[in-house]
Coordinates of C-alpha atoms in Angstrom, one line a residue:
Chain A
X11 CA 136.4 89.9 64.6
X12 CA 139.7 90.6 66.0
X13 CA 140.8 93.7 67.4
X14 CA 144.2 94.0 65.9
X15 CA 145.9 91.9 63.5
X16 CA 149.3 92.6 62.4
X17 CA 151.1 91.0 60.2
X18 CA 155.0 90.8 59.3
X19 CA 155.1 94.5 60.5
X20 CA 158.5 95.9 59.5
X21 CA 160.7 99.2 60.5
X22 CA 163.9 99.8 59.9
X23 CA 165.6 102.8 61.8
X24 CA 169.1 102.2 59.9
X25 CA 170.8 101.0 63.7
X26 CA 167.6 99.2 64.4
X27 CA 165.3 96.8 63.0
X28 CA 161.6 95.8 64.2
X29 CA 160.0 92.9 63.1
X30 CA 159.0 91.0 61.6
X31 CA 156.1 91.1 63.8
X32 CA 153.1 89.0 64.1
X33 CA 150.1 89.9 66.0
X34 CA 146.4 88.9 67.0
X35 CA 143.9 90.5 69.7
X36 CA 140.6 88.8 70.2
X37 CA 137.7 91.4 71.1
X38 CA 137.5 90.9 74.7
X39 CA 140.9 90.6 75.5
X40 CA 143.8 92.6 77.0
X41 CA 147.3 91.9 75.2
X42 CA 150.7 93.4 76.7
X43 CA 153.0 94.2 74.8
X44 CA 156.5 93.5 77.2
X45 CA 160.2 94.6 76.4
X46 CA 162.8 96.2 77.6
X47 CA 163.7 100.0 76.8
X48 CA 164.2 100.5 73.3
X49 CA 162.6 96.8 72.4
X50 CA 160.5 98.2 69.9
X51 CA 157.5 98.6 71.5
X52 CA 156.5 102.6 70.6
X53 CA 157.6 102.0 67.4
X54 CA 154.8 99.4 67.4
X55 CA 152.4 101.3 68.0
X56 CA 153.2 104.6 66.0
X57 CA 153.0 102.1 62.9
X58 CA 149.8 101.0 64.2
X59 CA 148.3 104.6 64.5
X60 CA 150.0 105.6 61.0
X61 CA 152.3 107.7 62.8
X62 CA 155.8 105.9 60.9
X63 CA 155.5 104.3 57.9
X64 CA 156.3 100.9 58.1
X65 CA 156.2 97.6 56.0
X66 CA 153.7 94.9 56.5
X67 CA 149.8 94.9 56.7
X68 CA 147.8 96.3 59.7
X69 CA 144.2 96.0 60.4
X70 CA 142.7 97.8 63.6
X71 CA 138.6 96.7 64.5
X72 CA 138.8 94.6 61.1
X73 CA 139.6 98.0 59.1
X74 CA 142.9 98.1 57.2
X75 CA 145.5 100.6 58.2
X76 CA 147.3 103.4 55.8
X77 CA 148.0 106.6 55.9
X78 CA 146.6 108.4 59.0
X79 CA 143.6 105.9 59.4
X80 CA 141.6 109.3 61.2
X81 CA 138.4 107.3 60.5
X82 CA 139.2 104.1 62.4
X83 CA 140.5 106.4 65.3
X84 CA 136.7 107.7 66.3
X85 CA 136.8 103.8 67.2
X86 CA 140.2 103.7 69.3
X87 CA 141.4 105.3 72.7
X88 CA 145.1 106.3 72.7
X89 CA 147.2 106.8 75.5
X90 CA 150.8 107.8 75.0
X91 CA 153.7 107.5 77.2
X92 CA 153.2 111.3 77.2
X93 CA 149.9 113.1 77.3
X94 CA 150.8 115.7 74.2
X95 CA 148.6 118.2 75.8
X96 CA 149.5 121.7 75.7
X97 CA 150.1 123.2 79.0
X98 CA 148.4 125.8 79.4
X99 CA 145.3 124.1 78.8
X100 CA 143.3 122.9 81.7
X101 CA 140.4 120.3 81.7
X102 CA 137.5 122.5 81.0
X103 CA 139.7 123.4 77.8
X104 CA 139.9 119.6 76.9
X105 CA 136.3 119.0 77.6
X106 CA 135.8 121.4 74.6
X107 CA 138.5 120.5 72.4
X108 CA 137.6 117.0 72.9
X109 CA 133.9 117.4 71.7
X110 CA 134.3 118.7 68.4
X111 CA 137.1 115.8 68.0
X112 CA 135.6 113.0 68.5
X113 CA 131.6 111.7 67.2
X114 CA 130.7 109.9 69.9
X115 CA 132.2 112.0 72.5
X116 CA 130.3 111.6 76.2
X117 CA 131.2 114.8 78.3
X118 CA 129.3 113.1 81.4
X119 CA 131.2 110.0 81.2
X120 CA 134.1 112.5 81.0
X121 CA 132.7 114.4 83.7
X122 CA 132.8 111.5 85.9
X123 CA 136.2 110.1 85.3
X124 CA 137.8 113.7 86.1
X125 CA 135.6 113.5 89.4
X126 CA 136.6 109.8 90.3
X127 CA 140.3 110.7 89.3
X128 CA 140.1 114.1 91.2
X129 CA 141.0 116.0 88.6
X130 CA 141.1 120.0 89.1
X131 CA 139.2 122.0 86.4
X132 CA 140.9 125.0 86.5
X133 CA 143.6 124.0 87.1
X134 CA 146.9 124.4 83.9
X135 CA 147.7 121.3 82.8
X136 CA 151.7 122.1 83.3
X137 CA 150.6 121.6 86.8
X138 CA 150.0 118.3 86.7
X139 CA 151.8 115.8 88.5
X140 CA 152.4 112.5 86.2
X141 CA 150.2 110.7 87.4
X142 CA 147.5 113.6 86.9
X143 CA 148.4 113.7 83.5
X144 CA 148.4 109.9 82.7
X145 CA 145.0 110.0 84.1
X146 CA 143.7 112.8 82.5
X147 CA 144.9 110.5 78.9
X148 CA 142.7 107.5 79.8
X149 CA 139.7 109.8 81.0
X150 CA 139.8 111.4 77.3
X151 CA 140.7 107.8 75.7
X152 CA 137.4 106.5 78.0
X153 CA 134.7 109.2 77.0
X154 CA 134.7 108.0 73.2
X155 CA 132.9 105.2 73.6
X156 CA 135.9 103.7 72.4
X157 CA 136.0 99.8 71.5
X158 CA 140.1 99.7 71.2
X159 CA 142.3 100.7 74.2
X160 CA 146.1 101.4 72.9
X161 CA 147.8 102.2 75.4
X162 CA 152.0 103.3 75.4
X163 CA 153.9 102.7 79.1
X164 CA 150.8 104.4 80.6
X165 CA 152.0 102.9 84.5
X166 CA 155.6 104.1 83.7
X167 CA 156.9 106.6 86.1
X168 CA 153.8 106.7 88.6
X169 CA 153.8 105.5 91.9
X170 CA 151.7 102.3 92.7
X171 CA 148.8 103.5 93.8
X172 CA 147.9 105.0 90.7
X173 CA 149.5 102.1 89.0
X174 CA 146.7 99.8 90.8
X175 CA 144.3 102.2 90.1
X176 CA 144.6 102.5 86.6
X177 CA 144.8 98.9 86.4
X178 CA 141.5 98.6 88.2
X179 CA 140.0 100.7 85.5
X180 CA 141.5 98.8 82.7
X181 CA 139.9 95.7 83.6
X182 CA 136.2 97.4 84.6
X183 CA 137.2 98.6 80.7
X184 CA 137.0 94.9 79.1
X185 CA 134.1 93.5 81.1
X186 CA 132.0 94.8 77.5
X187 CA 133.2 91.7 75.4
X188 CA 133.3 94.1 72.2
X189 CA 136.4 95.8 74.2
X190 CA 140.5 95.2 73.7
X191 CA 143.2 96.5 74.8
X192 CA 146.8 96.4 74.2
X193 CA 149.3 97.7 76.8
X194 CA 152.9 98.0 76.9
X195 CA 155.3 98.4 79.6
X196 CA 158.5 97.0 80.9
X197 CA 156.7 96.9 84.2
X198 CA 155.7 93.2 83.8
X199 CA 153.5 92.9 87.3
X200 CA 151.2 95.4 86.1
X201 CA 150.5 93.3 83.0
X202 CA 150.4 90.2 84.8
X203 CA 147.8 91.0 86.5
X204 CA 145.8 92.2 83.8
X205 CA 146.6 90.3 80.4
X206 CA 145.1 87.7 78.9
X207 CA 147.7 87.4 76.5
X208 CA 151.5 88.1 76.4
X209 CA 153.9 89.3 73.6
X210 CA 157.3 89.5 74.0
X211 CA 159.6 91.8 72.2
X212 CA 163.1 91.9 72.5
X213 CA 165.7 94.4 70.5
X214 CA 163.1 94.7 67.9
X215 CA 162.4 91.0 67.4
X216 CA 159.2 89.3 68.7
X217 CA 160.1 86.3 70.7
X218 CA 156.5 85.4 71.8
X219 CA 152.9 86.1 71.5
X220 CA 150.5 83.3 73.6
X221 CA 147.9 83.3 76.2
X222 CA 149.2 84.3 79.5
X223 CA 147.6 80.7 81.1
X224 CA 148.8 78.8 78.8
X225 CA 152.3 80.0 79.3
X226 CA 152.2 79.9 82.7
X227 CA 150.8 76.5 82.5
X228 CA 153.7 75.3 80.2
X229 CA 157.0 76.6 81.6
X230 CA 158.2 76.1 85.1
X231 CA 161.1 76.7 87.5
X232 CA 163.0 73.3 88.2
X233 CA 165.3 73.2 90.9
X234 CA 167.8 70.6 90.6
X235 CA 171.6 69.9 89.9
X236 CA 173.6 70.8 86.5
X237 CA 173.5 67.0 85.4
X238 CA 170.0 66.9 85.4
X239 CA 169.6 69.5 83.8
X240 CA 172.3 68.4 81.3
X241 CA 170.4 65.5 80.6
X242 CA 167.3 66.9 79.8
X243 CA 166.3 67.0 76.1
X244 CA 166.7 69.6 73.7
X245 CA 164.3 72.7 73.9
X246 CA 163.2 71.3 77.4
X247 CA 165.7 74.0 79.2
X248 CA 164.6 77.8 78.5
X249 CA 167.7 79.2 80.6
X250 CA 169.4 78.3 83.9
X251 CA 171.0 79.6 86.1
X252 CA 174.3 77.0 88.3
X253 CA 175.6 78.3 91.5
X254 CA 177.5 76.3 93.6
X255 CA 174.9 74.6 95.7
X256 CA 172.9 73.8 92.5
X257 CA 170.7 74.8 89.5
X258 CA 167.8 76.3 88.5
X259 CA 165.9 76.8 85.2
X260 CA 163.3 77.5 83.4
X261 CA 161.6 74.4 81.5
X262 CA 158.9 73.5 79.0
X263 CA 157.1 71.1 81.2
X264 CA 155.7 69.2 78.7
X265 CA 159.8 68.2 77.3
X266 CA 160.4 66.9 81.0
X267 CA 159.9 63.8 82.9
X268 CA 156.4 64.4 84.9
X269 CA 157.9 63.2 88.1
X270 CA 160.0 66.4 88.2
X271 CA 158.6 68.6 90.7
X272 CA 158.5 72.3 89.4
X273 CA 157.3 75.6 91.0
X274 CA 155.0 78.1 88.9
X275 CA 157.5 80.7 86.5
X276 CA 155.9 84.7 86.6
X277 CA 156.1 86.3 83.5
X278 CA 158.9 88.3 84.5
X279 CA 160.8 85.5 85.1
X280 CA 159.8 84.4 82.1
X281 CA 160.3 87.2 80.0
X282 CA 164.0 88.3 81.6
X283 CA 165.0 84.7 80.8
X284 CA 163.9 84.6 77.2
X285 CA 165.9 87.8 76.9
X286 CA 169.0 86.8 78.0
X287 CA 169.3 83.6 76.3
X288 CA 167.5 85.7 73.2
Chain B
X23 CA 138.8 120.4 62.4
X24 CA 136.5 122.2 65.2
X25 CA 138.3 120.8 67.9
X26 CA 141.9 121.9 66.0
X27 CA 140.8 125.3 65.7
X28 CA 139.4 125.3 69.2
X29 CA 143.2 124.2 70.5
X30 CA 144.9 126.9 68.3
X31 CA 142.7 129.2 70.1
X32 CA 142.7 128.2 73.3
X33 CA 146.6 128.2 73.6
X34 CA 146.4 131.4 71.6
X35 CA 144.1 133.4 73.8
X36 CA 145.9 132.1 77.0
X37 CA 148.1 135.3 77.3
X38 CA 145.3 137.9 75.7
X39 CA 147.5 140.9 76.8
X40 CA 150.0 139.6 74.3
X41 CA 148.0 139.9 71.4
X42 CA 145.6 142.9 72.3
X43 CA 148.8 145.7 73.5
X44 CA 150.5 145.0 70.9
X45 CA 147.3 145.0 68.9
X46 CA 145.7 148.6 70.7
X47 CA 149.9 149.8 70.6
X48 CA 149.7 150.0 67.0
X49 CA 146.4 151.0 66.2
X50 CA 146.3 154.0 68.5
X51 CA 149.8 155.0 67.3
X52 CA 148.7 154.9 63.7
X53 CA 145.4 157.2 64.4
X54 CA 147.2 159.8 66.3
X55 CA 150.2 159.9 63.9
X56 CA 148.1 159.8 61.2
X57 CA 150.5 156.6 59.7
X58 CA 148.0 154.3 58.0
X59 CA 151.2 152.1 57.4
X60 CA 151.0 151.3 61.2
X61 CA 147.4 150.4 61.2
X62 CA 148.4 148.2 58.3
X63 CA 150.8 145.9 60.6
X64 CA 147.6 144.8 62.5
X65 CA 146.8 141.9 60.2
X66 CA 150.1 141.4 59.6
X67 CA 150.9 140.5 63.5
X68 CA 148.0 138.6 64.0
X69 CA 148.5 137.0 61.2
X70 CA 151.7 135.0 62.2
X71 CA 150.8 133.8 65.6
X72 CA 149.7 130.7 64.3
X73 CA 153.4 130.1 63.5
X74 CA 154.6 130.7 66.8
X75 CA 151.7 128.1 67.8
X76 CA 154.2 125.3 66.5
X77 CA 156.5 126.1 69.5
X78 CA 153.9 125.4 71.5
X79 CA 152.8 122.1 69.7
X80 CA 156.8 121.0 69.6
X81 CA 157.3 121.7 73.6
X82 CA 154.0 119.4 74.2
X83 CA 154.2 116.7 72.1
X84 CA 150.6 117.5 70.6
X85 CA 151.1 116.4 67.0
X86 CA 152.1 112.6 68.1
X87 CA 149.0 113.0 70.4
X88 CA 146.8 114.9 68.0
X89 CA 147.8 112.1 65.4
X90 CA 146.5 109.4 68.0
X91 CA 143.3 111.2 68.0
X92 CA 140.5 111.1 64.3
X93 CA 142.6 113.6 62.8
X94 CA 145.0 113.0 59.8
X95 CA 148.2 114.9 59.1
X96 CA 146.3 117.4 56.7
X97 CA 143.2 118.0 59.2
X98 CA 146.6 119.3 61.5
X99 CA 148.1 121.4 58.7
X100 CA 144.7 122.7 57.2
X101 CA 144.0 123.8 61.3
X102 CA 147.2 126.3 61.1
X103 CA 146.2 128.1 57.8
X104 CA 142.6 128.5 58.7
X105 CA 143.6 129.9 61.5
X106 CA 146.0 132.3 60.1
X107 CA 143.3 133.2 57.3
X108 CA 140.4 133.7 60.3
X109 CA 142.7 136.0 62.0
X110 CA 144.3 138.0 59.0
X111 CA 140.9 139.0 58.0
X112 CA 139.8 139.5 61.4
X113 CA 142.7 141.8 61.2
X114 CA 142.0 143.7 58.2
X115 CA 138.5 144.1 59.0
X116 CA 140.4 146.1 62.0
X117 CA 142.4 147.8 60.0
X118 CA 139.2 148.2 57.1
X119 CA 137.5 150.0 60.2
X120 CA 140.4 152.4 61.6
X121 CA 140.9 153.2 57.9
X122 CA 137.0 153.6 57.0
X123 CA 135.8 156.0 60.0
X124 CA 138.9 157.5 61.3
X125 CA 141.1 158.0 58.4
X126 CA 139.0 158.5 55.9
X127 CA 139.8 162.5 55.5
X128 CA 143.4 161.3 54.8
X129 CA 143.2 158.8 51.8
X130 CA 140.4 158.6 49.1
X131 CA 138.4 155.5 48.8
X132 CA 140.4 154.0 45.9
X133 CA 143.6 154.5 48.2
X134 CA 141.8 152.7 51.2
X135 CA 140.5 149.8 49.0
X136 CA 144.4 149.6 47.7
X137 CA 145.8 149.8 51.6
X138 CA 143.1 147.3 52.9
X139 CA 144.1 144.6 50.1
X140 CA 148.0 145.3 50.2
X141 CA 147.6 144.5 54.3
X142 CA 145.5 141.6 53.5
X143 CA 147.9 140.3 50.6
X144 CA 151.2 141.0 53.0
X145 CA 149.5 138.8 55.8
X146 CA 148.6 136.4 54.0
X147 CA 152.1 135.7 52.4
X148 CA 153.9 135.5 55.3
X149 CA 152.3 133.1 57.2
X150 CA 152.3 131.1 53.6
X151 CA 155.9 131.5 54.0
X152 CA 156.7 131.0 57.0
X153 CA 154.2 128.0 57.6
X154 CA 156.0 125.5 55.9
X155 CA 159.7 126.2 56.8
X156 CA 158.4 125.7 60.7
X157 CA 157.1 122.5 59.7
X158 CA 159.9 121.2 57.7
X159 CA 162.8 122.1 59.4
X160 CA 161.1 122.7 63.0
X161 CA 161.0 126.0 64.8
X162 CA 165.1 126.4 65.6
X163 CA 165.9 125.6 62.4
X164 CA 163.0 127.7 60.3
X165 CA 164.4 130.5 61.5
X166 CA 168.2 129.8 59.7
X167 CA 165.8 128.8 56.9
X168 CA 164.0 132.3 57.0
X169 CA 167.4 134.3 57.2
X170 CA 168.6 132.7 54.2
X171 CA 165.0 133.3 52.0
X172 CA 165.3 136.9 54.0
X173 CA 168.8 137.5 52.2
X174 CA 167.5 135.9 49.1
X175 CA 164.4 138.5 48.8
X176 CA 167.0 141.2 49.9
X177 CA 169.5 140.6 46.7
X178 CA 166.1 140.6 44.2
X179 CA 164.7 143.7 45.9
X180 CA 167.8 145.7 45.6
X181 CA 168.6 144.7 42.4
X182 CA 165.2 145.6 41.5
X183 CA 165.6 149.3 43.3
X184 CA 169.1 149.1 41.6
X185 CA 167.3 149.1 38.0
X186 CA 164.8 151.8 38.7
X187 CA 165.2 154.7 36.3
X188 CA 167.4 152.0 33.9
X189 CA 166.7 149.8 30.6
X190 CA 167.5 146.9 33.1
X191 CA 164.7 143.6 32.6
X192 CA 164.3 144.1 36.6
X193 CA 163.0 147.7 36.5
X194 CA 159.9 146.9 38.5
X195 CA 158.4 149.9 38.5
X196 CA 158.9 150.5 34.7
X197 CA 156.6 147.6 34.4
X198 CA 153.6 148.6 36.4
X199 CA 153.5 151.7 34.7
X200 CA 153.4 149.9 31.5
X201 CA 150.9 148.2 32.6
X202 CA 148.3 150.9 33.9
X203 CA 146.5 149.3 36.3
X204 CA 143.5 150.8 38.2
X205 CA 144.1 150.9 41.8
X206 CA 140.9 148.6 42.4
X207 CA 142.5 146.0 39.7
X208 CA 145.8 146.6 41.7
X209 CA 143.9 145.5 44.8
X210 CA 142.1 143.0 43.1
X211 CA 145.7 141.6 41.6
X212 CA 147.1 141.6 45.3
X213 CA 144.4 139.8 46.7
X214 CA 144.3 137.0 44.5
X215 CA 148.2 136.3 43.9
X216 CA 148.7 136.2 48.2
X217 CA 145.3 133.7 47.6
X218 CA 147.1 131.7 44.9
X219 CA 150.4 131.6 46.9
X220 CA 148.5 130.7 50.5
X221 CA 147.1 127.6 48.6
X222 CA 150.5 126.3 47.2
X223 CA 151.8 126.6 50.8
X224 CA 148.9 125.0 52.2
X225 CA 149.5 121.9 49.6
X226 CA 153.6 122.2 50.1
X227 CA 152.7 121.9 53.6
X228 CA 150.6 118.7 53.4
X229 CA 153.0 117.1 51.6
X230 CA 156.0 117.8 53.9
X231 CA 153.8 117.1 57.3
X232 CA 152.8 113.4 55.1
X233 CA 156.5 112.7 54.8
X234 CA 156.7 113.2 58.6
X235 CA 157.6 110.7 60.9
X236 CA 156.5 111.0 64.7

């Protein structure tokens, strides 16, 4: 069963259009969702939790989205780009409200996560740094015995400690093969390090959706002249870039001659190229 | 739901001395003056804090996060009016006891029964009004919303006190009197017309807070 399987998801905003989109998470797997600000990557999500309406079919843990899908959500762990908590509330608060929210709430998993993240108690929750507050979202999304991570620009904003950190515990999260997440951020190391599989979305449009390896296996950074590059077939050059002392570009290397020599591409790379010739 | 009303509450009773001065303000005023309108406000006050909950709610962000969560858009709505019912009868069981063992030289028990259910009626309908506008328009905007339904009532009550003693269709009072109701009936009447109009709000609600986008 796949975790997520959208298909031709829709949204129009009237100055902006998503889609169509076209996704698929194996169970197991971690998929980020990359683009830049204003990509389309929230309003992804929101019509994945029911929180927009939006044309096209969704299924979440093989259940079919509509409406407000509460049911399927005992089943998912979500963490915004901003923890929606009110502030005045403080952990302990949480603890309670959280439950009589969700079935298979664990307060001593909970427990733990606030004592590994150093979490205060007592402490209001309007006096919480960022980071505090992004990690008091993924203990709450982690103590449901949750099976789907969704996850909105959760490193966004924090410093990289916590960034690692919360990576770290992302990973630990999908060692149980019945776990997936999806993650988005314009922050593209984080998700390189963690993905197993890229999407791409760029002013609303999805460019890509593939294995991270196998991307990173296919494309390359050639550095040659401009007639070379010239010469190459069509579809072989992603983008280049020609200075004066020579080019450089992104290639498919299966559309180029094998004795070219080229370097590995990072996803970033990758990604801001595809954008700009996008 | 639990874990809804357990928020309301929580952000409710973070400033207690907000709700209990007021609260002890207008109960001890009404005993010592003797105004049983004053103990009739209590209800009415805590009634409408559930309202000025959706401030709260805006500021934070909860509804997108509360939405991310096993609860549908109703579960959020239902959360407010409970709420508001739990503490307007908490409220007029207050007032039902100032009334009952302090007052009860002052009014006989057909007056009480007819005070108890006006405060419970009145406490009820405001909220009812007052719950949807907030979540429609938002907070800033209910409140241009309210002084425009305030102006409406205004006009229909004074043309209503304007026909008093008069032939006029809007004599109000004319028709109560025609009608000859027993106080308890009265009560009765009041209780179940703010129950009728608490229910269409609740369903109004639902369907504006469906149409919502977050």
């Amino acid at each position: 069963m796949n975790a997520i399987e959208i298909k031709g998801l829709k949204k129009n905003y009237g100055g902006f259009t998503l889609g169509p989109v076209d996704l698929t998470l194996p169970q197991g797997c971690i998929m980020g969702l990359i683009g830049e600000n204003g990509a389309g990557k929230s309003t992804t999500i929101k019509a994945m939790l029911g929180m927009i309406s939006a044309g096209g079919s969704i299924r979440l843990l093989g259940k079919e989205i509509s409406g407000d899908a509460a049911a399927v959500k005992q089943e998912i762990g979500v963490v915004p780009d901003e923890i929606g908590l009110p502030e005045m509330l403080n952990v302990r608060h949480v603890e309670k409200i959280m439950r009589d929210t969700f079935t298979n709430w664990r307060s001593d998993v909970f427990a733990d996560y606030i004592k590994k993240f150093d979490l205060p108690e007592k402490k209001a929750f309007k006096n919480f740094s960022k980071g505090m507050k992004m990690k008091l979202g993924i203990a709450i999304a982690l103590s449901h015995e949750a099976k789907l991570l969704i996850l909105d620009e959760p490193t966004s904003g924090l410093d990289p400690l916590v960034r690692d950190e919360i990576v770290n515990i992302l990973n630990d999260f999908t060692r149980d093969e019945s776990h997936a997440i999806l993650i988005s951020s314009h922050i593209v190391s984080d998700l390189e390090k963690i993905c197993d599989y890229i999407a791409f979305l760029h002013k609303g449009r999805l460019m890509l959706c593939e294995e991270k390896d196998r991307l990173l296996e296919q494309y390359g950074i050639l550095q040659t002249t401009p007639d070379v590059l010239n010469d190459l077939g069509e579809g072989a050059v992603l983008g280049k870039r020609v200075t004066d002392y020579g080019a450089e570009a992104i290639v498919d290397r299966e559309k180029i001659p094998q004795s070219f020599d080229t370097r590995p591409i990072s996803i970033e790379e990758l990604f801001v190229i595809m954008a700009k010739e996008g | 739901m639990k874990g809804l009303l357990k928020k309301e509450w929580f952000v409710l009773w973070n400033k207690p001395i907000m709700i209990l001065i007021p609260l002890i303000l207008f109960a001890v005023m009404g005993i010592t003056s003797k105004n049983f309108f004053m103990v009739m406000y209590l209800p009415l006050y805590i009634g409408i804090l559930p309202v000025s909950l959706i401030t709260t709610d805006e500021t934070s962000r909860w509804e997108r996060f509360a939405l991310g969560m096993p609860y549908s858009r109703k579960d959020l709505v239902s959360a407010k009016y409970l709420m508001s019912l739990l503490l307007v009868l908490s409220g007029v069981l207050l007032t039902s006891a100032i009334l009952v063992f302090v007052m009860r030289s002052t009014l006989t028990v057909p007056q009480m029964l007819l005070l108890i259910a006006a405060s419970f009626a009145v406490s009820l309908i405001l909220p009812s009004v007052l719950l949807p506008l907030n979540l429609k328009f938002g907070t800033a905007k209910a409140r241009l919303a309210l002084a425009v339904l305030l102006a409406v009532f205004g006009c229909m009550a004074a043309t209503a006190f304007n026909a008093e003693n008069s032939d006029s269709p809007f004599n109000v009072t004319a028709w109560l009197a025609k009608l000859q109701f027993s106080p308890q009936i009265l009560a009765l009447l009041f209780v179940a017309a703010a129950a009728v109009i608490m229910a269409v709000s609740w369903a109004v609600s639902v369907i504006i807070y469906r149409r919502k986008q977050f």
